[in-house]
Amino acid sequence: MYFIMILAFTLCLIVTVVLLLAMMFSKKTFLDREKSSPFECGFDPAVSSRLPFSLRFFLIALIFLIFDVEVVLLFPSVVSSNFVSLSGWFQVMVFFILVLLGGLYFEWKYGALEWAL
């Protein structure tokens, strides 16, 4: 068993080294103004391609993404409820939901959810 593990580790290490060496030696970069400029149908861009956006909108989107990932983490708990005791599963779920509510309270308290500046 250990022989297979050592062989797999060695093989992964060799493949990683070969790929890193191939990346370093085959890297071709020709940077010039034409290639690094934004492309709009062959013409120079009329306006800047970097538009300003609201920082508050970004924060709300980031908070939504964090809570969305946390909710997705709740779904496998339904499947795992068959493999553990009901009281242990319930304690873990209560703790997880309390952590979610604590994060929501923290964001609410420090004004991260308020749209107006």
PDB file of C-alpha atoms in Angstrom:
ATOM      1  CA  MET A   1       0.000   0.000   0.000  1.00  0.00           C
ATOM      2  CA  TYR A   2       2.794   2.404   0.874  1.00  0.00           C
ATOM      3  CA  PHE A   3       4.534   1.589  -2.392  1.00  0.00           C
ATOM      4  CA  ILE A   4       1.472   2.716  -4.367  1.00  0.00           C
ATOM      5  CA  MET A   5       1.215   5.937  -2.344  1.00  0.00           C
ATOM      6  CA  ILE A   6       4.899   6.734  -2.819  1.00  0.00           C
ATOM      7  CA  LEU A   7       4.650   5.918  -6.521  1.00  0.00           C
ATOM      8  CA  ALA A   8       1.589   8.171  -6.951  1.00  0.00           C
ATOM      9  CA  PHE A   9       3.257  11.010  -5.035  1.00  0.00           C
ATOM     10  CA  THR A  10       6.439  10.688  -7.093  1.00  0.00           C
ATOM     11  CA  LEU A  11       4.468  10.622 -10.326  1.00  0.00           C
ATOM     12  CA  CYS A  12       2.522  13.751  -9.335  1.00  0.00           C
ATOM     13  CA  LEU A  13       5.742  15.500  -8.361  1.00  0.00           C
ATOM     14  CA  ILE A  14       7.407  14.630 -11.677  1.00  0.00           C
ATOM     15  CA  VAL A  15       4.381  15.789 -13.688  1.00  0.00           C
ATOM     16  CA  THR A  16       4.262  19.049 -11.717  1.00  0.00           C
ATOM     17  CA  VAL A  17       7.957  19.754 -12.286  1.00  0.00           C
ATOM     18  CA  VAL A  18       7.691  18.947 -16.010  1.00  0.00           C
ATOM     19  CA  LEU A  19       4.665  21.221 -16.427  1.00  0.00           C
ATOM     20  CA  LEU A  20       6.331  24.077 -14.542  1.00  0.00           C
ATOM     21  CA  LEU A  21       9.492  23.765 -16.628  1.00  0.00           C
ATOM     22  CA  ALA A  22       7.455  23.643 -19.842  1.00  0.00           C
ATOM     23  CA  MET A  23       5.583  26.773 -18.791  1.00  0.00           C
ATOM     24  CA  MET A  24       8.785  28.650 -17.968  1.00  0.00           C
ATOM     25  CA  PHE A  25      10.638  27.758 -21.164  1.00  0.00           C
ATOM     26  CA  SER A  26       7.761  28.094 -23.627  1.00  0.00           C
ATOM     27  CA  LYS A  27       6.509  31.434 -22.397  1.00  0.00           C
ATOM     28  CA  LYS A  28       6.228  33.869 -25.273  1.00  0.00           C
ATOM     29  CA  THR A  29       5.189  37.389 -24.421  1.00  0.00           C
ATOM     30  CA  PHE A  30       5.220  40.128 -26.974  1.00  0.00           C
ATOM     31  CA  LEU A  31       3.648  43.119 -25.297  1.00  0.00           C
ATOM     32  CA  ASP A  32       2.985  46.143 -27.410  1.00  0.00           C
ATOM     33  CA  ARG A  33       0.410  48.937 -27.397  1.00  0.00           C
ATOM     34  CA  GLU A  34      -1.854  47.301 -29.959  1.00  0.00           C
ATOM     35  CA  LYS A  35      -2.144  43.978 -28.161  1.00  0.00           C
ATOM     36  CA  SER A  36      -2.677  45.470 -24.721  1.00  0.00           C
ATOM     37  CA  SER A  37      -5.328  47.984 -25.807  1.00  0.00           C
ATOM     38  CA  PRO A  38      -9.061  47.144 -25.755  1.00  0.00           C
ATOM     39  CA  PHE A  39     -10.501  46.110 -29.105  1.00  0.00           C
ATOM     40  CA  GLU A  40     -13.692  47.649 -30.504  1.00  0.00           C
ATOM     41  CA  CYS A  41     -14.318  46.523 -34.078  1.00  0.00           C
ATOM     42  CA  GLY A  42     -10.876  47.596 -35.239  1.00  0.00           C
ATOM     43  CA  PHE A  43     -11.281  51.214 -34.096  1.00  0.00           C
ATOM     44  CA  ASP A  44      -9.786  53.015 -31.139  1.00  0.00           C
ATOM     45  CA  PRO A  45     -12.254  52.960 -28.245  1.00  0.00           C
ATOM     46  CA  ALA A  46     -14.458  56.031 -28.013  1.00  0.00           C
ATOM     47  CA  VAL A  47     -14.607  56.005 -24.223  1.00  0.00           C
ATOM     48  CA  SER A  48     -12.611  54.395 -21.469  1.00  0.00           C
ATOM     49  CA  SER A  49     -13.361  50.718 -21.004  1.00  0.00           C
ATOM     50  CA  ARG A  50     -13.094  51.083 -17.241  1.00  0.00           C
ATOM     51  CA  LEU A  51     -16.400  52.394 -15.969  1.00  0.00           C
ATOM     52  CA  PRO A  52     -16.809  53.465 -12.350  1.00  0.00           C
ATOM     53  CA  PHE A  53     -19.172  51.412 -10.236  1.00  0.00           C
ATOM     54  CA  SER A  54     -20.733  51.844  -6.845  1.00  0.00           C
ATOM     55  CA  LEU A  55     -18.671  50.457  -4.000  1.00  0.00           C
ATOM     56  CA  ARG A  56     -21.858  49.866  -1.996  1.00  0.00           C
ATOM     57  CA  PHE A  57     -23.239  47.696  -4.782  1.00  0.00           C
ATOM     58  CA  PHE A  58     -20.008  45.712  -4.755  1.00  0.00           C
ATOM     59  CA  LEU A  59     -20.240  45.187  -0.981  1.00  0.00           C
ATOM     60  CA  ILE A  60     -23.879  44.068  -1.192  1.00  0.00           C
ATOM     61  CA  ALA A  61     -22.987  41.662  -4.008  1.00  0.00           C
ATOM     62  CA  LEU A  62     -20.072  40.300  -1.978  1.00  0.00           C
ATOM     63  CA  ILE A  63     -22.263  39.801   1.101  1.00  0.00           C
ATOM     64  CA  PHE A  64     -24.859  38.047  -1.062  1.00  0.00           C
ATOM     65  CA  LEU A  65     -22.176  35.760  -2.467  1.00  0.00           C
ATOM     66  CA  ILE A  66     -20.891  34.876   1.005  1.00  0.00           C
ATOM     67  CA  PHE A  67     -24.354  34.047   2.327  1.00  0.00           C
ATOM     68  CA  ASP A  68     -25.186  32.143  -0.843  1.00  0.00           C
ATOM     69  CA  VAL A  69     -22.136  29.921  -0.365  1.00  0.00           C
ATOM     70  CA  GLU A  70     -23.084  29.402   3.276  1.00  0.00           C
ATOM     71  CA  VAL A  71     -26.597  28.322   2.277  1.00  0.00           C
ATOM     72  CA  VAL A  72     -25.148  25.913  -0.282  1.00  0.00           C
ATOM     73  CA  LEU A  73     -23.081  24.428   2.547  1.00  0.00           C
ATOM     74  CA  LEU A  74     -26.328  23.640   4.373  1.00  0.00           C
ATOM     75  CA  PHE A  75     -27.631  21.312   1.642  1.00  0.00           C
ATOM     76  CA  PRO A  76     -25.179  18.414   2.217  1.00  0.00           C
ATOM     77  CA  SER A  77     -26.195  18.416   5.872  1.00  0.00           C
ATOM     78  CA  VAL A  78     -29.539  16.898   4.899  1.00  0.00           C
ATOM     79  CA  VAL A  79     -27.747  13.936   3.350  1.00  0.00           C
ATOM     80  CA  SER A  80     -25.386  13.603   6.306  1.00  0.00           C
ATOM     81  CA  SER A  81     -28.297  13.487   8.747  1.00  0.00           C
ATOM     82  CA  ASN A  82     -28.732   9.784   7.922  1.00  0.00           C
ATOM     83  CA  PHE A  83     -25.182   8.925   9.027  1.00  0.00           C
ATOM     84  CA  VAL A  84     -24.994  10.668  12.413  1.00  0.00           C
ATOM     85  CA  SER A  85     -27.214  10.818  15.459  1.00  0.00           C
ATOM     86  CA  LEU A  86     -30.121  13.213  15.294  1.00  0.00           C
ATOM     87  CA  SER A  87     -29.042  15.164  18.370  1.00  0.00           C
ATOM     88  CA  GLY A  88     -25.481  15.616  17.066  1.00  0.00           C
ATOM     89  CA  TRP A  89     -26.733  16.698  13.660  1.00  0.00           C
ATOM     90  CA  PHE A  90     -29.166  19.146  15.262  1.00  0.00           C
ATOM     91  CA  GLN A  91     -26.414  20.670  17.427  1.00  0.00           C
ATOM     92  CA  VAL A  92     -24.150  21.184  14.421  1.00  0.00           C
ATOM     93  CA  MET A  93     -26.974  22.777  12.408  1.00  0.00           C
ATOM     94  CA  VAL A  94     -27.932  25.107  15.266  1.00  0.00           C
ATOM     95  CA  PHE A  95     -24.285  26.157  15.609  1.00  0.00           C
ATOM     96  CA  PHE A  96     -23.958  26.732  11.850  1.00  0.00           C
ATOM     97  CA  ILE A  97     -27.137  28.819  11.709  1.00  0.00           C
ATOM     98  CA  LEU A  98     -26.010  30.813  14.759  1.00  0.00           C
ATOM     99  CA  VAL A  99     -22.722  31.584  12.969  1.00  0.00           C
ATOM    100  CA  LEU A 100     -24.726  32.766   9.939  1.00  0.00           C
ATOM    101  CA  LEU A 101     -26.954  34.949  12.099  1.00  0.00           C
ATOM    102  CA  GLY A 102     -23.896  36.297  13.937  1.00  0.00           C
ATOM    103  CA  GLY A 103     -22.347  37.330  10.630  1.00  0.00           C
ATOM    104  CA  LEU A 104     -25.590  38.971   9.561  1.00  0.00           C
ATOM    105  CA  TYR A 105     -25.809  40.857  12.875  1.00  0.00           C
ATOM    106  CA  PHE A 106     -22.188  41.993  12.554  1.00  0.00           C
ATOM    107  CA  GLU A 107     -22.792  43.328   9.036  1.00  0.00           C
ATOM    108  CA  TRP A 108     -26.010  45.007  10.101  1.00  0.00           C
ATOM    109  CA  LYS A 109     -24.411  46.584  13.193  1.00  0.00           C
ATOM    110  CA  TYR A 110     -21.495  48.083  11.254  1.00  0.00           C
ATOM    111  CA  GLY A 111     -23.699  49.418   8.463  1.00  0.00           C
ATOM    112  CA  ALA A 112     -22.616  47.130   5.648  1.00  0.00           C
ATOM    113  CA  LEU A 113     -26.242  46.550   4.677  1.00  0.00           C
ATOM    114  CA  GLU A 114     -27.197  50.235   4.511  1.00  0.00           C
ATOM    115  CA  TRP A 115     -27.354  51.499   0.953  1.00  0.00           C
ATOM    116  CA  ALA A 116     -27.023  55.211   1.720  1.00  0.00           C
ATOM    117  CA  LEU A 117     -23.621  56.556   2.674  1.00  0.00           C
TER     118      LEU A 117
END
